[in-house]
Amino acid sequence: MSIATPEIDEQVDLQASTSGPWQTVVWNDPVNLMSYVEHVFREYFGHSRDKAHRLMLAVHHEGHAVVAEGSREQMELHTQVMHDYGLWATVREAGS
């Protein structure tokens, strides 16, 4: 006896999964001090004091800030590093 199995289309749309550009977004949280978030932006991304401060204020007042933009792989790396620093970050496609 043979069991019929449905056909599965296994083609993957690689262009859709790698189009971009992509962004690393840091989100506000109730744990980290604003000075620490600013420090992370300066230390890891190499932002100037003013840019790091502006991004930190966006995180604090608007709930999030886009801290980097580029390839998906690079943004995933940045997101992982932000997690390592204890910040809440995600990756999203630009324009989303």
Tab-separated table of N, CA and C in Angstrom:
chain	number	residue	atom	x	y	z
A	1	MET	N	0.842	-1.172	0.000
A	1	MET	CA	0.000	0.000	0.000
A	1	MET	C	0.891	1.240	0.000
A	2	SER	N	0.567	2.178	-0.836
A	2	SER	CA	1.355	3.396	-0.969
A	2	SER	C	0.565	4.573	-0.402
A	3	ILE	N	1.240	5.419	0.343
A	3	ILE	CA	0.598	6.602	0.919
A	3	ILE	C	0.937	7.783	0.025
A	4	ALA	N	-0.062	8.476	-0.407
A	4	ALA	CA	0.154	9.644	-1.264
A	4	ALA	C	0.637	10.807	-0.414
A	5	THR	N	1.665	11.461	-0.896
A	5	THR	CA	2.166	12.646	-0.200
A	5	THR	C	2.007	13.839	-1.116
A	6	PRO	N	1.620	14.968	-0.569
A	6	PRO	CA	1.434	16.149	-1.409
A	6	PRO	C	2.779	16.632	-1.947
A	7	GLU	N	2.740	17.193	-3.149
A	7	GLU	CA	3.961	17.772	-3.707
A	7	GLU	C	4.267	19.059	-2.961
A	8	ILE	N	5.535	19.242	-2.680
A	8	ILE	CA	5.968	20.440	-1.975
A	8	ILE	C	6.903	21.210	-2.891
A	9	ASP	N	6.599	22.472	-3.081
A	9	ASP	CA	7.464	23.320	-3.895
A	9	ASP	C	8.607	23.782	-3.002
A	10	GLU	N	9.785	23.259	-3.246
A	10	GLU	CA	10.928	23.553	-2.387
A	10	GLU	C	11.809	24.669	-2.919
A	11	GLN	N	11.358	25.376	-3.931
A	11	GLN	CA	12.142	26.490	-4.429
A	11	GLN	C	12.099	27.619	-3.421
A	12	VAL	N	13.243	28.192	-3.186
A	12	VAL	CA	13.346	29.299	-2.238
A	12	VAL	C	13.631	30.568	-3.020
A	13	ASP	N	12.915	31.603	-2.720
A	13	ASP	CA	13.153	32.879	-3.375
A	13	ASP	C	14.289	33.584	-2.653
A	14	LEU	N	15.522	33.322	-3.085
A	14	LEU	CA	16.689	33.889	-2.421
A	14	LEU	C	16.747	35.395	-2.559
A	15	GLN	N	16.290	35.916	-3.673
A	15	GLN	CA	16.331	37.359	-3.849
A	15	GLN	C	15.452	38.052	-2.816
A	16	ALA	N	14.296	37.496	-2.534
A	16	ALA	CA	13.397	38.104	-1.545
A	16	ALA	C	13.996	38.051	-0.155
A	17	SER	N	14.757	36.991	0.150
A	17	SER	CA	15.304	36.870	1.498
A	17	SER	C	16.579	37.669	1.688
A	18	THR	N	17.197	38.127	0.600
A	18	THR	CA	18.455	38.862	0.748
A	18	THR	C	18.374	40.272	0.203
A	19	SER	N	17.207	40.676	-0.317
A	19	SER	CA	17.107	42.045	-0.796
A	19	SER	C	17.271	42.973	0.397
A	20	GLY	N	17.346	44.197	0.175
A	20	GLY	CA	17.593	45.086	1.303
A	20	GLY	C	17.621	46.507	0.823
A	21	PRO	N	18.303	47.372	1.478
A	21	PRO	CA	19.217	47.102	2.597
A	21	PRO	C	18.462	46.746	3.875
A	22	TRP	N	19.228	46.316	4.860
A	22	TRP	CA	18.706	45.901	6.160
A	22	TRP	C	19.170	46.869	7.234
A	23	GLN	N	18.472	46.855	8.355
A	23	GLN	CA	18.781	47.768	9.459
A	23	GLN	C	18.901	47.018	10.778
A	24	THR	N	19.775	47.538	11.628
A	24	THR	CA	19.818	47.104	13.021
A	24	THR	C	19.072	48.159	13.821
A	25	VAL	N	18.069	47.720	14.555
A	25	VAL	CA	17.238	48.619	15.351
A	25	VAL	C	17.455	48.289	16.820
A	26	VAL	N	17.778	49.307	17.616
A	26	VAL	CA	17.899	49.136	19.071
A	26	VAL	C	16.637	49.706	19.694
A	27	TRP	N	16.061	48.929	20.615
A	27	TRP	CA	14.787	49.265	21.254
A	27	TRP	C	15.006	49.705	22.699
A	28	ASN	N	14.106	50.547	23.164
A	28	ASN	CA	14.148	50.996	24.547
A	28	ASN	C	13.855	49.821	25.481
A	29	ASP	N	14.477	49.847	26.638
A	29	ASP	CA	14.207	48.836	27.658
A	29	ASP	C	14.263	49.501	29.024
A	30	PRO	N	13.684	48.886	30.032
A	30	PRO	CA	13.658	49.489	31.360
A	30	PRO	C	14.907	49.193	32.189
A	31	VAL	N	15.912	48.564	31.586
A	31	VAL	CA	17.053	48.078	32.352
A	31	VAL	C	18.301	48.953	32.200
A	32	ASN	N	18.668	49.244	30.965
A	32	ASN	CA	19.940	49.915	30.709
A	32	ASN	C	19.856	51.425	30.880
A	33	LEU	N	20.893	51.985	31.496
A	33	LEU	CA	20.976	53.429	31.659
A	33	LEU	C	21.242	54.091	30.322
A	34	MET	N	20.739	55.302	30.161
A	34	MET	CA	20.959	56.039	28.922
A	34	MET	C	22.453	56.232	28.661
A	35	SER	N	23.213	56.482	29.702
A	35	SER	CA	24.664	56.678	29.540
A	35	SER	C	25.336	55.405	29.028
A	36	TYR	N	24.849	54.250	29.453
A	36	TYR	CA	25.405	52.983	28.987
A	36	TYR	C	25.083	52.766	27.510
A	37	VAL	N	23.842	53.043	27.105
A	37	VAL	CA	23.448	52.884	25.708
A	37	VAL	C	24.311	53.789	24.830
A	38	GLU	N	24.507	55.018	25.252
A	38	GLU	CA	25.363	55.949	24.508
A	38	GLU	C	26.794	55.411	24.434
A	39	HIS	N	27.292	54.890	25.529
A	39	HIS	CA	28.635	54.311	25.563
A	39	HIS	C	28.770	53.171	24.554
A	40	VAL	N	27.775	52.279	24.484
A	40	VAL	CA	27.805	51.153	23.540
A	40	VAL	C	27.857	51.678	22.109
A	41	PHE	N	27.047	52.666	21.792
A	41	PHE	CA	27.028	53.214	20.438
A	41	PHE	C	28.384	53.822	20.073
A	42	ARG	N	29.021	54.458	21.021
A	42	ARG	CA	30.338	55.052	20.751
A	42	ARG	C	31.411	53.976	20.638
A	43	GLU	N	31.388	53.023	21.555
A	43	GLU	CA	32.435	51.999	21.587
A	43	GLU	C	32.336	51.036	20.404
A	44	TYR	N	31.156	50.492	20.163
A	44	TYR	CA	31.024	49.471	19.133
A	44	TYR	C	30.951	50.065	17.725
A	45	PHE	N	30.090	51.052	17.526
A	45	PHE	CA	29.900	51.615	16.194
A	45	PHE	C	30.894	52.724	15.871
A	46	GLY	N	31.573	53.250	16.887
A	46	GLY	CA	32.529	54.326	16.654
A	46	GLY	C	31.875	55.670	16.373
A	47	HIS	N	30.618	55.822	16.812
A	47	HIS	CA	29.905	57.078	16.593
A	47	HIS	C	30.532	58.188	17.441
A	48	SER	N	30.418	59.407	16.935
A	48	SER	CA	30.848	60.568	17.711
A	48	SER	C	29.967	60.686	18.952
A	49	ARG	N	30.410	61.480	19.892
A	49	ARG	CA	29.626	61.706	21.112
A	49	ARG	C	28.240	62.253	20.764
A	50	ASP	N	28.187	63.221	19.834
A	50	ASP	CA	26.907	63.828	19.453
A	50	ASP	C	25.973	62.827	18.786
A	51	LYS	N	26.492	62.037	17.832
A	51	LYS	CA	25.635	61.066	17.136
A	51	LYS	C	25.158	59.990	18.098
A	52	ALA	N	26.045	59.487	18.943
A	52	ALA	CA	25.660	58.470	19.924
A	52	ALA	C	24.587	59.014	20.864
A	53	HIS	N	24.734	60.273	21.251
A	53	HIS	CA	23.759	60.902	22.143
A	53	HIS	C	22.402	61.037	21.435
A	54	ARG	N	22.393	61.478	20.173
A	54	ARG	CA	21.146	61.607	19.411
A	54	ARG	C	20.448	60.256	19.265
A	55	LEU	N	21.217	59.205	18.958
A	55	LEU	CA	20.624	57.873	18.814
A	55	LEU	C	20.058	57.379	20.142
A	56	MET	N	20.806	57.603	21.215
A	56	MET	CA	20.335	57.185	22.539
A	56	MET	C	19.037	57.905	22.889
A	57	LEU	N	18.952	59.209	22.592
A	57	LEU	CA	17.727	59.957	22.881
A	57	LEU	C	16.559	59.443	22.043
A	58	ALA	N	16.819	59.049	20.801
A	58	ALA	CA	15.762	58.475	19.967
A	58	ALA	C	15.261	57.172	20.583
A	59	VAL	N	16.178	56.340	21.044
A	59	VAL	CA	15.788	55.097	21.705
A	59	VAL	C	14.920	55.417	22.922
A	60	HIS	N	15.355	56.387	23.707
A	60	HIS	CA	14.652	56.724	24.945
A	60	HIS	C	13.276	57.355	24.691
A	61	HIS	N	13.217	58.325	23.793
A	61	HIS	CA	11.982	59.080	23.592
A	61	HIS	C	11.042	58.466	22.563
A	62	GLU	N	11.595	57.854	21.512
A	62	GLU	CA	10.766	57.306	20.433
A	62	GLU	C	10.585	55.795	20.554
A	63	GLY	N	11.343	55.174	21.468
A	63	GLY	CA	11.213	53.744	21.692
A	63	GLY	C	12.189	52.892	20.914
A	64	HIS	N	12.840	53.466	19.896
A	64	HIS	CA	13.814	52.719	19.108
A	64	HIS	C	14.624	53.677	18.233
A	65	ALA	N	15.728	53.174	17.704
A	65	ALA	CA	16.540	53.938	16.753
A	65	ALA	C	17.237	52.973	15.816
A	66	VAL	N	17.347	53.369	14.554
A	66	VAL	CA	18.136	52.614	13.582
A	66	VAL	C	19.584	53.029	13.791
A	67	VAL	N	20.424	52.071	14.184
A	67	VAL	CA	21.814	52.387	14.501
A	67	VAL	C	22.782	51.990	13.401
A	68	ALA	N	22.323	51.160	12.440
A	68	ALA	CA	23.183	50.769	11.324
A	68	ALA	C	22.318	50.278	10.181
A	69	GLU	N	22.867	50.361	8.966
A	69	GLU	CA	22.167	49.887	7.779
A	69	GLU	C	23.180	49.280	6.824
A	70	GLY	N	22.803	48.147	6.220
A	70	GLY	CA	23.696	47.483	5.276
A	70	GLY	C	23.188	46.101	4.916
A	71	SER	N	24.124	45.180	4.686
A	71	SER	CA	23.744	43.823	4.306
A	71	SER	C	23.066	43.112	5.474
A	72	ARG	N	22.254	42.143	5.144
A	72	ARG	CA	21.540	41.398	6.190
A	72	ARG	C	22.528	40.720	7.142
A	73	GLU	N	23.553	40.109	6.589
A	73	GLU	CA	24.526	39.399	7.422
A	73	GLU	C	25.210	40.349	8.411
A	74	GLN	N	25.586	41.542	7.935
A	74	GLN	CA	26.241	42.508	8.822
A	74	GLN	C	25.281	42.994	9.897
A	75	MET	N	24.014	43.209	9.534
A	75	MET	CA	23.039	43.687	10.514
A	75	MET	C	22.736	42.605	11.549
A	76	GLU	N	22.745	41.341	11.122
A	76	GLU	CA	22.553	40.253	12.081
A	76	GLU	C	23.727	40.193	13.054
A	77	LEU	N	24.934	40.431	12.557
A	77	LEU	CA	26.110	40.477	13.438
A	77	LEU	C	25.978	41.626	14.439
A	78	HIS	N	25.626	42.815	13.945
A	78	HIS	CA	25.450	43.961	14.850
A	78	HIS	C	24.395	43.665	15.913
A	79	THR	N	23.308	43.030	15.504
A	79	THR	CA	22.237	42.705	16.449
A	79	THR	C	22.729	41.749	17.527
A	80	GLN	N	23.493	40.754	17.123
A	80	GLN	CA	24.041	39.813	18.105
A	80	GLN	C	24.972	40.524	19.086
A	81	VAL	N	25.788	41.433	18.569
A	81	VAL	CA	26.694	42.176	19.448
A	81	VAL	C	25.893	43.052	20.415
A	82	MET	N	24.821	43.675	19.925
A	82	MET	CA	23.989	44.484	20.820
A	82	MET	C	23.410	43.602	21.929
A	83	HIS	N	23.007	42.379	21.584
A	83	HIS	CA	22.523	41.440	22.611
A	83	HIS	C	23.634	41.126	23.603
A	84	ASP	N	24.852	40.948	23.096
A	84	ASP	CA	25.986	40.673	23.983
A	84	ASP	C	26.229	41.826	24.957
A	85	TYR	N	25.947	43.047	24.523
A	85	TYR	CA	26.063	44.217	25.404
A	85	TYR	C	24.850	44.341	26.338
A	86	GLY	N	23.846	43.499	26.146
A	86	GLY	CA	22.652	43.548	26.985
A	86	GLY	C	21.561	44.460	26.466
A	87	LEU	N	21.671	44.899	25.204
A	87	LEU	CA	20.644	45.756	24.613
A	87	LEU	C	19.671	44.909	23.807
A	88	TRP	N	18.444	45.396	23.685
A	88	TRP	CA	17.426	44.722	22.895
A	88	TRP	C	17.503	45.274	21.481
A	89	ALA	N	17.831	44.419	20.511
A	89	ALA	CA	17.970	44.849	19.120
A	89	ALA	C	17.373	43.819	18.185
A	90	THR	N	16.930	44.299	17.024
A	90	THR	CA	16.378	43.432	16.000
A	90	THR	C	16.899	43.863	14.633
A	91	VAL	N	16.687	42.983	13.650
A	91	VAL	CA	17.028	43.280	12.264
A	91	VAL	C	15.723	43.433	11.498
A	92	ARG	N	15.679	44.427	10.610
A	92	ARG	CA	14.519	44.579	9.745
A	92	ARG	C	14.978	45.088	8.382
A	93	GLU	N	14.157	44.825	7.401
A	93	GLU	CA	14.460	45.327	6.066
A	93	GLU	C	14.147	46.829	6.057
A	94	ALA	N	15.032	47.612	5.468
A	94	ALA	CA	14.824	49.058	5.407
A	94	ALA	C	13.515	49.356	4.682
A	95	GLY	N	12.801	50.330	5.173
A	95	GLY	CA	11.530	50.678	4.585
A	95	GLY	C	10.363	49.888	5.148
A	96	SER	N	10.638	48.986	6.078
A	96	SER	CA	9.559	48.187	6.673
A	96	SER	C	8.872	48.931	7.781
